[in-house]
Short mmCIF file of C-alpha atoms and ligand atoms in Angstrom, two decimals:
data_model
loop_
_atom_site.label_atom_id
_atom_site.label_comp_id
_atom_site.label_asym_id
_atom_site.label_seq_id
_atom_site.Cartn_x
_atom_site.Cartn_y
_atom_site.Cartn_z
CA UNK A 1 43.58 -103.62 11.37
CA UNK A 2 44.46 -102.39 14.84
CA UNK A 3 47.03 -104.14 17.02
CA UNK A 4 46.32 -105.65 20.40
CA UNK A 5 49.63 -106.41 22.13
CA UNK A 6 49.19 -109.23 24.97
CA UNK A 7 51.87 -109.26 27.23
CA UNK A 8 51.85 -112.94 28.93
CA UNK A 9 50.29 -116.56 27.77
CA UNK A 10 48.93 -117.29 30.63
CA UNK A 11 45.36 -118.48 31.61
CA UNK A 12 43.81 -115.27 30.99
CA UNK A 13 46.50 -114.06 28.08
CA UNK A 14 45.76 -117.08 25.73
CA UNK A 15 42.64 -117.29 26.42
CA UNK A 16 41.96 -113.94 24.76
CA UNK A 17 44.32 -114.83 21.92
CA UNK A 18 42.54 -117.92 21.66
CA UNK A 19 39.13 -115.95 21.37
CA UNK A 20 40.56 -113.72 19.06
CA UNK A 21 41.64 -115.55 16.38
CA UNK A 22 41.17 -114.29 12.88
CA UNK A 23 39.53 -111.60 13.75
CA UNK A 24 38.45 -109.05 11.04
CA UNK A 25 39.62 -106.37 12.62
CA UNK A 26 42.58 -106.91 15.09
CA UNK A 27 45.95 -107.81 14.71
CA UNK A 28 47.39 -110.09 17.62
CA UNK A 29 50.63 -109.45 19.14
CA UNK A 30 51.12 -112.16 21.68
CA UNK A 31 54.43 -111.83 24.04
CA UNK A 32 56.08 -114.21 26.63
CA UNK A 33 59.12 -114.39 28.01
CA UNK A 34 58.32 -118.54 27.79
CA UNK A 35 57.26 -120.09 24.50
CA UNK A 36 54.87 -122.40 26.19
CA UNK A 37 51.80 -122.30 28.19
CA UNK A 38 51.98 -123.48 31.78
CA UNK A 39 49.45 -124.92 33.84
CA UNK A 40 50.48 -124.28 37.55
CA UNK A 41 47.66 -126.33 38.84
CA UNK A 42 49.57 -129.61 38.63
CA UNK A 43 53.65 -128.38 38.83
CA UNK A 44 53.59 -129.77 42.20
CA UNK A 45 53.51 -133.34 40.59
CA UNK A 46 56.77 -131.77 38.58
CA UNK A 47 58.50 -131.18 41.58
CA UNK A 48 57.96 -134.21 43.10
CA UNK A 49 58.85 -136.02 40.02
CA UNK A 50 55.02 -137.46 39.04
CA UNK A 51 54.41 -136.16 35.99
CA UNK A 52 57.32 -134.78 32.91
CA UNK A 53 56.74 -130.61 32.85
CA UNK A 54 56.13 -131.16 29.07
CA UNK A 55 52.93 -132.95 29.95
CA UNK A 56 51.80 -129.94 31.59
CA UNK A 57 53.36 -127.13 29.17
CA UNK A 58 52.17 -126.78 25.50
CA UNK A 59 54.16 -124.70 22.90
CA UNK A 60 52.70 -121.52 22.04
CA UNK A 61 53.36 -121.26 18.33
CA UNK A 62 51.28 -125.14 18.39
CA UNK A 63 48.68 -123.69 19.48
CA UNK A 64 48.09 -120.89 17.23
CA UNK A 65 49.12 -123.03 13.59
CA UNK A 66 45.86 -121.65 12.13
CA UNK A 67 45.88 -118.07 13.64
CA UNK A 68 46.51 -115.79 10.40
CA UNK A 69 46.36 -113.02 12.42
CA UNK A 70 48.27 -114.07 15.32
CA UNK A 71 52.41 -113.08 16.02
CA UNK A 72 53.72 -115.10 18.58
CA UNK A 73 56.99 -113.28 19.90
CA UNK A 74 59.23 -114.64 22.79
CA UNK A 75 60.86 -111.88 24.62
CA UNK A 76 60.63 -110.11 27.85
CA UNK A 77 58.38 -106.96 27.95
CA UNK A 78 60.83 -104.46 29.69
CA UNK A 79 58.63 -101.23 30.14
CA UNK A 80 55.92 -99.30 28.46
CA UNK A 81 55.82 -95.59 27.05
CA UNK A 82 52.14 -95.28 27.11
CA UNK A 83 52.20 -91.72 25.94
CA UNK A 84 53.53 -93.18 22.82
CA UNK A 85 51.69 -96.28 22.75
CA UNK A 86 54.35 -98.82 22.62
CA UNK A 87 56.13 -101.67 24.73
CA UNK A 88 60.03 -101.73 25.06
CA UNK A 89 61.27 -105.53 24.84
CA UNK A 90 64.79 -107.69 24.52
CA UNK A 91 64.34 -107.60 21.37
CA UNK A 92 62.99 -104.38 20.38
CA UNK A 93 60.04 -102.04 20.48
CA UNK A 94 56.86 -102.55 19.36
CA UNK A 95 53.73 -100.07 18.78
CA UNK A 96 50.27 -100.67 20.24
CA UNK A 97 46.67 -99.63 19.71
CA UNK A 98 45.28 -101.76 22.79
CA UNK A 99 47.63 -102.96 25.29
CA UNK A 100 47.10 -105.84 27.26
CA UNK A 101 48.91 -106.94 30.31
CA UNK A 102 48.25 -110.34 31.72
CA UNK A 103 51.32 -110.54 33.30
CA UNK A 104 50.62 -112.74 36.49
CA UNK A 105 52.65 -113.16 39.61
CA UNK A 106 55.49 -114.32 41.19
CA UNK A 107 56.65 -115.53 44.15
CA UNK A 108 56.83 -113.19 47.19
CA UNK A 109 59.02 -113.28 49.68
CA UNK A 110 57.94 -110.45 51.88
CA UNK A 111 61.16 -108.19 51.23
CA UNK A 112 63.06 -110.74 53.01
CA UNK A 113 66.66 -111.20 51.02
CA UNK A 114 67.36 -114.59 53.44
CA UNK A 115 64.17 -116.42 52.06
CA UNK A 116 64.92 -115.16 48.17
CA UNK A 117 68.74 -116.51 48.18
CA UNK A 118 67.81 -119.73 50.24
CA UNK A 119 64.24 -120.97 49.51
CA UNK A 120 62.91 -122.90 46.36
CA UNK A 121 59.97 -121.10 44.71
CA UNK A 122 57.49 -123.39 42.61
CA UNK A 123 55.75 -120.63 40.60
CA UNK A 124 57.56 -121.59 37.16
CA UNK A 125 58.37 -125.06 35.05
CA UNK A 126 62.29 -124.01 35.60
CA UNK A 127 61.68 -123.39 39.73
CA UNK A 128 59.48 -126.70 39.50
CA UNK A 129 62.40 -128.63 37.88
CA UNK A 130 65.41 -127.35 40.18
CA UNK A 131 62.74 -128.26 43.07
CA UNK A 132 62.48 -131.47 41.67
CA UNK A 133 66.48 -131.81 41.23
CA UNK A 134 66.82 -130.32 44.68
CA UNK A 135 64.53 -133.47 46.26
CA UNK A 136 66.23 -135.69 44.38
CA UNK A 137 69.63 -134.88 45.22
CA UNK A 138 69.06 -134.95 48.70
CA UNK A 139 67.87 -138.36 49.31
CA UNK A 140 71.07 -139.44 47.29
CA UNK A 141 73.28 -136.40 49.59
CA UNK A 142 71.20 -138.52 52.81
CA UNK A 143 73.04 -141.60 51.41
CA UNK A 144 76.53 -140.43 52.37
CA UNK A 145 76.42 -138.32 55.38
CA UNK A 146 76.55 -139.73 58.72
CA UNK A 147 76.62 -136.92 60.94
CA UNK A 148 72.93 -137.10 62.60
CA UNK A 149 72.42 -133.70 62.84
CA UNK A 150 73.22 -132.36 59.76
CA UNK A 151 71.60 -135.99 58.30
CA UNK A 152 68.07 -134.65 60.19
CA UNK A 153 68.67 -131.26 58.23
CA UNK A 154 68.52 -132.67 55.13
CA UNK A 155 65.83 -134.79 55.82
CA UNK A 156 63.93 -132.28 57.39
CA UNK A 157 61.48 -130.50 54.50
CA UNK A 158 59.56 -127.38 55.28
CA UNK A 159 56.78 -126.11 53.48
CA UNK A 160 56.15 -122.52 54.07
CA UNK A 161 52.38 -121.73 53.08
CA UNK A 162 48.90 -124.04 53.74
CA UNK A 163 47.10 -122.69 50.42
CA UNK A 164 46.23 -125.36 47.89
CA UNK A 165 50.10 -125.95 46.68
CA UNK A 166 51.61 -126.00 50.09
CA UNK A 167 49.28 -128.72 50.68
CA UNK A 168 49.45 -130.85 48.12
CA UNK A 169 53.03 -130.84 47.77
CA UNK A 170 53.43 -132.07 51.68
CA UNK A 171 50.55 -134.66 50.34
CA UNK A 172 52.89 -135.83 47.35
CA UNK A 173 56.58 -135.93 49.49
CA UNK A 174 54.32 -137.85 52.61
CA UNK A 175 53.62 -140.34 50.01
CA UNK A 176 57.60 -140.19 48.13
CA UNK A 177 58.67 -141.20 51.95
CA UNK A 178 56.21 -144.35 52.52
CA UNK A 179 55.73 -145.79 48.80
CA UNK A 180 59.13 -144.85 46.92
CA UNK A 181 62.06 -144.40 49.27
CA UNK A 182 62.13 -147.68 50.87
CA UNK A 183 62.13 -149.21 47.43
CA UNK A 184 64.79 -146.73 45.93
CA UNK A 185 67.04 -146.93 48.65
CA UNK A 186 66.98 -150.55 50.46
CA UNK A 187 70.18 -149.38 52.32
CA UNK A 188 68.82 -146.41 53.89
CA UNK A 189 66.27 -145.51 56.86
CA UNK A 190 64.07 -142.89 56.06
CA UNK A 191 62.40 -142.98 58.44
CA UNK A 192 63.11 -139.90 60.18
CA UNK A 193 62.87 -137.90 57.08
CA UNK A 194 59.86 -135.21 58.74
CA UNK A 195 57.82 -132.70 56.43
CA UNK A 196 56.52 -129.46 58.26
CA UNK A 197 53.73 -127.74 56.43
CA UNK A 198 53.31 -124.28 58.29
CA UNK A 199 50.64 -122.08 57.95
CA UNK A 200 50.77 -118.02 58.79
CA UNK A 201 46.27 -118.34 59.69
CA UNK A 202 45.10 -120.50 61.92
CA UNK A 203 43.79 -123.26 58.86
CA UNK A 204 45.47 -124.88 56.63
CA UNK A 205 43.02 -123.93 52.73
CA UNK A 206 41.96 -121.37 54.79
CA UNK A 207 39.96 -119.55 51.90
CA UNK A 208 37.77 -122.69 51.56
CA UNK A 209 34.86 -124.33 53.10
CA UNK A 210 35.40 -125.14 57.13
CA UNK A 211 34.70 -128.84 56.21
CA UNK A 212 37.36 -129.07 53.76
CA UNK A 213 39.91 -127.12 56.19
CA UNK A 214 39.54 -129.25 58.89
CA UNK A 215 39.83 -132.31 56.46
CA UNK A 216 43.09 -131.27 54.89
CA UNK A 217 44.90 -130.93 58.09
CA UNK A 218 43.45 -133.98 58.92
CA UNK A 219 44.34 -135.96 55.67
CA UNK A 220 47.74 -134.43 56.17
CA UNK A 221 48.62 -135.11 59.58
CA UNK A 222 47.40 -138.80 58.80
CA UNK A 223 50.25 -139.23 56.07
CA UNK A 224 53.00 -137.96 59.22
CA UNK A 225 53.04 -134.35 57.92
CA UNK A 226 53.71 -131.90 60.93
CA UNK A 227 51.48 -129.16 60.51
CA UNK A 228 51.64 -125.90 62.39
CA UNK A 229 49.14 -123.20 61.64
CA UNK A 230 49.00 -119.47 62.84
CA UNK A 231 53.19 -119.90 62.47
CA UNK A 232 55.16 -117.57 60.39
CA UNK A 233 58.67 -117.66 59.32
CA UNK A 234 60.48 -114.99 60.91
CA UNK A 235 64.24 -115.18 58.98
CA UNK A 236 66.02 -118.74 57.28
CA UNK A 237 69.92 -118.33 57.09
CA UNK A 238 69.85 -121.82 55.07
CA UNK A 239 70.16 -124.15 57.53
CA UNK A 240 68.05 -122.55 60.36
CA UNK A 241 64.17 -121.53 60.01
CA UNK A 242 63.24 -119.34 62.96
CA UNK A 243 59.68 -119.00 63.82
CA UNK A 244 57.60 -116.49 65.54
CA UNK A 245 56.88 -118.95 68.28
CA UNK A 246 60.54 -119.29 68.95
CA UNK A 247 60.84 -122.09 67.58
CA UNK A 248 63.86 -123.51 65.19
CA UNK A 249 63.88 -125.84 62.84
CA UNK A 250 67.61 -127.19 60.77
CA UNK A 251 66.41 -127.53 57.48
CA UNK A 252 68.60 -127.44 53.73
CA UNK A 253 64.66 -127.71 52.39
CA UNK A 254 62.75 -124.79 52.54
CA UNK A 255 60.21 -124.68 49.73
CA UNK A 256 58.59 -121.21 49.79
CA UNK A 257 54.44 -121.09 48.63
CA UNK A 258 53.96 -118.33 51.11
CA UNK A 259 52.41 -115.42 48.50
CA UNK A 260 52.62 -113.76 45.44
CA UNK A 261 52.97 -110.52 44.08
CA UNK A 262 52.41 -109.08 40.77
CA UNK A 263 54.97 -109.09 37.52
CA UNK A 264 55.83 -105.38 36.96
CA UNK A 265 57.54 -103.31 34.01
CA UNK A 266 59.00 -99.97 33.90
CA UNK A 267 56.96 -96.65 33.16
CA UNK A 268 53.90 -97.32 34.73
CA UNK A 269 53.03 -94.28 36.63
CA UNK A 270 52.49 -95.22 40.26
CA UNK A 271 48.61 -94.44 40.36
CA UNK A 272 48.04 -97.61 38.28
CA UNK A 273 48.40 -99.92 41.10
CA UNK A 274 47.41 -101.00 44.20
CA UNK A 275 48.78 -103.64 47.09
CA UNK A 276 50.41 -106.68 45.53
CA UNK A 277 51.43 -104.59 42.50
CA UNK A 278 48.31 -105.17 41.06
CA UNK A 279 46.74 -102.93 38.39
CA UNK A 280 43.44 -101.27 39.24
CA UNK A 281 40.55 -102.09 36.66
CA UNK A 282 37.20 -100.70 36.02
CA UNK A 283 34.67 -103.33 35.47
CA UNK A 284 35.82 -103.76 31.87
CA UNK A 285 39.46 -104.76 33.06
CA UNK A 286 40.38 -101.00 31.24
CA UNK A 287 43.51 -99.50 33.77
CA UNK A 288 41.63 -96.89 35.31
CA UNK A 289 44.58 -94.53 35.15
CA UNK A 290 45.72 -95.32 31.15
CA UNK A 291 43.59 -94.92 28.17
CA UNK A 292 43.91 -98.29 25.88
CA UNK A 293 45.51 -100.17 29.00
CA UNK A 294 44.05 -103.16 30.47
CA UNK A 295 45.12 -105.91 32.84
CA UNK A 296 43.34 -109.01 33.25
CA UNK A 297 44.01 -112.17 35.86
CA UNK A 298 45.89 -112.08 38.62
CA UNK A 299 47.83 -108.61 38.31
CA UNK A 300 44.06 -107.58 37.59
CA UNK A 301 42.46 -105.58 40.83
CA UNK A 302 38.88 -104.82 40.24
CA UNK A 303 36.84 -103.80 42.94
CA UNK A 304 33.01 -104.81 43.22
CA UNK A 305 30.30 -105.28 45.66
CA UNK A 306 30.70 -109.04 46.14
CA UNK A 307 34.45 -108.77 46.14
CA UNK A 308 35.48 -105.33 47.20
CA UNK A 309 39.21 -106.23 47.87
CA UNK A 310 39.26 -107.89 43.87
CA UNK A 311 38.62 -111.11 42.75
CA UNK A 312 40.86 -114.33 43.88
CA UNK A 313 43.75 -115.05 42.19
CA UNK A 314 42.92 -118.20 39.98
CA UNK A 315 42.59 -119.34 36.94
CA UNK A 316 39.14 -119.45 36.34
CA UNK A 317 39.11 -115.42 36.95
CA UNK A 318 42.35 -115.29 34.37
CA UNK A 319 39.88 -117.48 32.28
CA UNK A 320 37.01 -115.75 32.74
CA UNK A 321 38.28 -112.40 32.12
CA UNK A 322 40.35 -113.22 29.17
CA UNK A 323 37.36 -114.55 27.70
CA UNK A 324 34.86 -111.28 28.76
CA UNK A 325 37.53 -108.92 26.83
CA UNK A 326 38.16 -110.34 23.92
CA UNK A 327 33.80 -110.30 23.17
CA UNK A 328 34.30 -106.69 24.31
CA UNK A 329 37.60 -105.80 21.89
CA UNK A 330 34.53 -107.30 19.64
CA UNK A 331 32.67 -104.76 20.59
CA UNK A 332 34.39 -101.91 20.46
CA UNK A 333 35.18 -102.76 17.05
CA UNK A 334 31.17 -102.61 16.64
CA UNK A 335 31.02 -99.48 18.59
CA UNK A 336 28.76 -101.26 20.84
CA UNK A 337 28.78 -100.55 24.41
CA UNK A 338 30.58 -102.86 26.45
CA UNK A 339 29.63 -105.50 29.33
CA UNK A 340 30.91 -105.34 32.78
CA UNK A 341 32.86 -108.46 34.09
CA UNK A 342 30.84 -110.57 36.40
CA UNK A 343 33.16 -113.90 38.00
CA UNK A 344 31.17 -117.21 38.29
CA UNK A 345 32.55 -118.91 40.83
CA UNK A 346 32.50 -122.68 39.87
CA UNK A 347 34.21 -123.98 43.21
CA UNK A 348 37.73 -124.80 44.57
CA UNK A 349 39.77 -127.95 45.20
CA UNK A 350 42.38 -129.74 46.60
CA UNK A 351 44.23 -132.79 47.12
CA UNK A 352 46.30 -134.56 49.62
CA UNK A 353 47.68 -138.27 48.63
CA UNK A 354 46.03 -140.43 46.95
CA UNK A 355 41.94 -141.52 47.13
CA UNK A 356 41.91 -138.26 49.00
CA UNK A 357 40.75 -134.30 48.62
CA UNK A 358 38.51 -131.68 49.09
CA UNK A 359 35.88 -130.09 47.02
CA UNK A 360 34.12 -126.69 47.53
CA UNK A 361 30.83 -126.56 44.88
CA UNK A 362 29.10 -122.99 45.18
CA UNK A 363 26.27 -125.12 47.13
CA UNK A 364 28.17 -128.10 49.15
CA UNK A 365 31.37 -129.55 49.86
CA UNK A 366 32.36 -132.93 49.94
CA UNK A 367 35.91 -134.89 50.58
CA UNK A 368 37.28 -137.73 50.70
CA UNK A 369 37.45 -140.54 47.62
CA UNK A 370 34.45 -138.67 45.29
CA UNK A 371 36.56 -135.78 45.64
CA UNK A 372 39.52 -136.93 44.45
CA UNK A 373 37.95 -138.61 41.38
CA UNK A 374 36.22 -135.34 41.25
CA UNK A 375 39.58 -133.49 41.51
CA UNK A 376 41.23 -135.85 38.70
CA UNK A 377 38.35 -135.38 36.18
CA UNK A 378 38.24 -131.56 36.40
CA UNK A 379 42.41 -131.19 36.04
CA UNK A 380 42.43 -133.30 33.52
CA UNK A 381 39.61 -132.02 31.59
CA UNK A 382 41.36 -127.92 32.30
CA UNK A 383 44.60 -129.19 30.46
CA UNK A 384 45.60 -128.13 27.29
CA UNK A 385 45.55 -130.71 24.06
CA UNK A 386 44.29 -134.28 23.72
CA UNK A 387 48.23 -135.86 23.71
CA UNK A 388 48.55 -133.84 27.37
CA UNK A 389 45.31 -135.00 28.78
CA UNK A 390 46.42 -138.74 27.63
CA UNK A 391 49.85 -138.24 28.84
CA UNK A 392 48.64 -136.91 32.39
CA UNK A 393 45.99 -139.50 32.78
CA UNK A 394 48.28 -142.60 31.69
CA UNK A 395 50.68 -141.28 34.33
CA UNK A 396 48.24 -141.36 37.14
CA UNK A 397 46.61 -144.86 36.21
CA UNK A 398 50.14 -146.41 36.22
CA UNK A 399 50.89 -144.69 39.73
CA UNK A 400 48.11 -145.45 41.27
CA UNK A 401 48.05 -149.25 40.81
CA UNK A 402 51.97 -149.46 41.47
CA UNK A 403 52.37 -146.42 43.55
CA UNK A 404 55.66 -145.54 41.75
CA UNK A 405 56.61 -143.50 38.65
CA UNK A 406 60.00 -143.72 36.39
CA UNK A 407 60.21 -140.20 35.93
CA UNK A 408 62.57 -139.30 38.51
CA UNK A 409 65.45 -138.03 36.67
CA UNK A 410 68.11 -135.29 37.94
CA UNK A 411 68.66 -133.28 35.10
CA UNK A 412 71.36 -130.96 35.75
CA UNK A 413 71.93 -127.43 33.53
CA UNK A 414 74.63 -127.13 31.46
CA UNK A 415 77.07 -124.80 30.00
CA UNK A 416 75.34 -122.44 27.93
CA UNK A 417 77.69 -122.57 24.27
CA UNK A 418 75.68 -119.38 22.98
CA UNK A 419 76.74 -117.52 26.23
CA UNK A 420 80.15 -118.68 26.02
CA UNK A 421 80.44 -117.36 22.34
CA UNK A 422 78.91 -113.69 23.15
CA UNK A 423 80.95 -113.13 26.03
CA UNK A 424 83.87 -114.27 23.62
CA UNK A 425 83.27 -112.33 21.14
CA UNK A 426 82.41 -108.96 23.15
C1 LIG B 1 52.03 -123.81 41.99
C2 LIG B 1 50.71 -123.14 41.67
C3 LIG B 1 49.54 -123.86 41.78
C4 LIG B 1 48.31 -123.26 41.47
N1 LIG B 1 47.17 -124.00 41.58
C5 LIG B 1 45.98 -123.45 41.22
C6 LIG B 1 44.80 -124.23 41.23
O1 LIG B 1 44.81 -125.41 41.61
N2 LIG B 1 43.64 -123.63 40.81
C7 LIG B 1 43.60 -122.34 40.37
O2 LIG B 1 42.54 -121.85 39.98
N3 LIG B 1 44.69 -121.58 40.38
C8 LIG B 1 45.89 -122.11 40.76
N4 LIG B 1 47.03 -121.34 40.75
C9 LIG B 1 46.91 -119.92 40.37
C10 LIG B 1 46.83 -119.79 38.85
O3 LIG B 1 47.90 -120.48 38.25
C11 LIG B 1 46.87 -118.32 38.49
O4 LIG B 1 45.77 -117.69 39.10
C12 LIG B 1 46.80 -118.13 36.98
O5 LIG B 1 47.92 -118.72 36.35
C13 LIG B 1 46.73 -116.64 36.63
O6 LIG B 1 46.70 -116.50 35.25
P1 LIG B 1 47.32 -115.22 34.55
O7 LIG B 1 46.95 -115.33 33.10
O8 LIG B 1 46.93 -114.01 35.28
O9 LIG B 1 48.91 -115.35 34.73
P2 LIG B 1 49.90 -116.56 34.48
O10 LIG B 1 49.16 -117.80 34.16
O11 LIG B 1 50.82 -116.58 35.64
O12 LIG B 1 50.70 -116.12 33.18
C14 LIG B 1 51.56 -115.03 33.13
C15 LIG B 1 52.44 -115.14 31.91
O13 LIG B 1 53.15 -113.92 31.74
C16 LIG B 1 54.47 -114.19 31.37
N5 LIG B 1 55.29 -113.04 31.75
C17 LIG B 1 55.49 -112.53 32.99
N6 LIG B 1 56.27 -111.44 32.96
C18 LIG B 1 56.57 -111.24 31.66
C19 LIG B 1 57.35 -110.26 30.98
N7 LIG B 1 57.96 -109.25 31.61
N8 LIG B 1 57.47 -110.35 29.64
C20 LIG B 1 56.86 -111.35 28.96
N9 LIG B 1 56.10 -112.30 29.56
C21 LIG B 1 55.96 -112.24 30.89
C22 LIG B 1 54.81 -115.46 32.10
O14 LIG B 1 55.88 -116.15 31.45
C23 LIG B 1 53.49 -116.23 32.04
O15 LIG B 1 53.42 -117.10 30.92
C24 LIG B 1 48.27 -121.92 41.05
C25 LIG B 1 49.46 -121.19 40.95
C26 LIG B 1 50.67 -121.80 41.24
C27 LIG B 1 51.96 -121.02 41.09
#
């Protein structure tokens, strides 16, 4: 058998492992630094404490029970020797015959060291919960502080980026303020508590249909979000976010959806990439610079006629090309020539607040209330396992006839014994 190492579990990661299991002729290595499966689509609802993150994480080693030829190993890749044909990790080395990287992103903050130490990220379960704490704790901080300006600072949440999470977080906080705080906190006047959304182009979705721009901002701005488009943030010291228009607004909230860059390792040479750190492909997701290298999803940068600067970064192109290699490791093992990836574009979506979203089909678009049932049915349908789907969908049918959830819980880290000992012991 030859081995195929995976590095990541992501979309387009288990999806291949998925496709590949118990395969005659290929052993499956699959590494994360995570032993679950996120799906990003719906962390926002983590964060603003809709849904529990286990209802939309699902344990690797679950999922492959019945894989015989499947290793599940939870480390972090470190770097590559791909002269020798094998991957350096935490917790050692392991040898390759096809390499796999399907990595993804992370946040990106522009080389700015301000917006790193100060801003919350919501690109992992982990950054999704502290955001969550983070929210939390500052309507209960709000409780106790009496000074107005530094009251208005917490209260004042900015959202840096208009793409499909910027927006549907300010959606979900717009509807914390007018549905949940007044009954949480009878004592206290939220009123002023203000949610900026701002947006570097001049739309907010500004990849999708013109119809379902103008709709968001509108949706948005009719829930009290503030949004400013063709704004950048310039530099945020913590409290301050300056703007390119001069502007200033105090804010200890700065939630950062701005961009993303791709997950690197060590010993790449340099010619594998391009802008974002992602790898460049040939149309069989092969690194054009490595033999038995390939990258597929968003760290994945393949060039073609319909999208010459490489494909989106979603999940149905992590999907799709997850899906694509593993019928051409199939194949290869056939010594059949192999098929060139081709993305189907099934359509984008969003959605701000309740009864209310925006749908881009390959023919039409459509908003409002058909959308969001639209929306609901195609999330839930995308998540992993029957117990998840269930769990997700009993969530939002409580919600949405009381409008409130019982999930929001500050859960605090601890002391980590196992650290403790090792640093005792060395
Ligand atoms: C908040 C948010 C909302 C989103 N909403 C949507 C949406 O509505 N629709 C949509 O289509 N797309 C959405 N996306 C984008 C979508 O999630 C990505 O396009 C998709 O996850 C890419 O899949 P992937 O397999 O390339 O990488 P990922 O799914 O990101 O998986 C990468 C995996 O690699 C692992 N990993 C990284 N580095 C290492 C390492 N050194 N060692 C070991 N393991 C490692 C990570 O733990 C992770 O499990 C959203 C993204 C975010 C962050």
């Amino acid at each position: 058998m030859q081995r195929i190492i995976i590095v990541g579990a992501g979309f387009g990661g288990l999806r291949l492992a998925q496709d590949l299991i118990n395969h005659p002729n290929y052993e499956i290595y699959l590494i994360d630094k995570q032993n679950y499966h996120q799906f990003q689509p719906l962390m926002y609802q983590v964060a603003s404490a809709r849904l529990e993150p286990a209802s939309i994480s699902f344990p690797l080693r679950k999922v492959f029970q019945k894989a015989k030829n499947v290793r599940i190993r939870i480390t972090k890749v470190t770097e590559i020797d791909h002269k020798n044909q094998f991957i350096k990790t935490t917790i050692g080395d392991f040898s390759y015959d096809h390499l796999v990287m399907a990595m993804g992103c992370t946040t990106n903050y522009f080389g700015n060291q301000n917006l790193k130490d100060y801003a919350y990220p919501m690109k992992t379960i982990p950054e999704a919960i502290q955001l969550r704490n983070r929210i939390l704790q500052t309507f209960e901080n709000a409780l106790n502080t009496t000074n107005p300006k530094e009251l208005q600072s917490l209260l004042n949440f900015v959202i840096v980026g208009g793409g499909p999470t910027g927006v549907e977080l300010a959606g979900a906080l717009s509807e914390m303020k007018k549905n949940i705080l007044p009954k949480d906190y009878p004592d206290k006047d939220f009123s002023k508590l203000t949610i900026y959304l701002l947006e570097g182009s001049p739309h907010t979705l500004s990849p999708m249909s013109k119809g379902s721009q103008t709709m968001s901002q509108k949706y948005l701005e009719s829930l009290g979000v503030i949004v400013k488009t063709s704004t950048f943030v310039k530099d945020y010291d913590g409290l301050v976010v300056s703007l390119n228009t001069g502007e200033q607004i105090d804010s200890k909230n700065v939630i950062w959806a701005a961009g993303v860059i791709g997950n690197t390792i060590e010993g790449f040479p340099e010619d594998c990439f391009t802008r974002g750190n992602r790898f460049v492909v040939d149309q069989n997701n092969k690194v054009e610079a490595l033999n038995n290298v390939y990258a597929i999803g968003d760290i994945a940068y393949m060039s073609t006629e319909k999208y010459p600067n490489g494909h989106p970064q979603v999940a149905s192109v992590a999907l799709q090309q997850g899906a694509l290699l593993s019928k051409n490791f199939n194949k290869l093992a056939n010594n059949k020539p192999l098929k060139p990836f081709k993305y189907t574009d099934k359509g984008s979506m969003a959605t701000i607040g309740k009864r209310r979203a925006v749908v881009d089909l390959p023919k039409f678009s459509f908003q409002g209330q058909m959308a969001w049932f639209t929306w609901m049915f195609i999330h839930l349908m995308l998540i992993l396992s029957i117990k998840n789907k269930l769990l997700v969908f009993m969530n939002w049918m409580i919600s949405y006839f009381n409008n409130d959830s019982t999930l929001r819980i500050i859960m605090k880290p601890v002391v980590d014994k196992v650290k403790n000992r090792e640093e005792k012991c060395h």
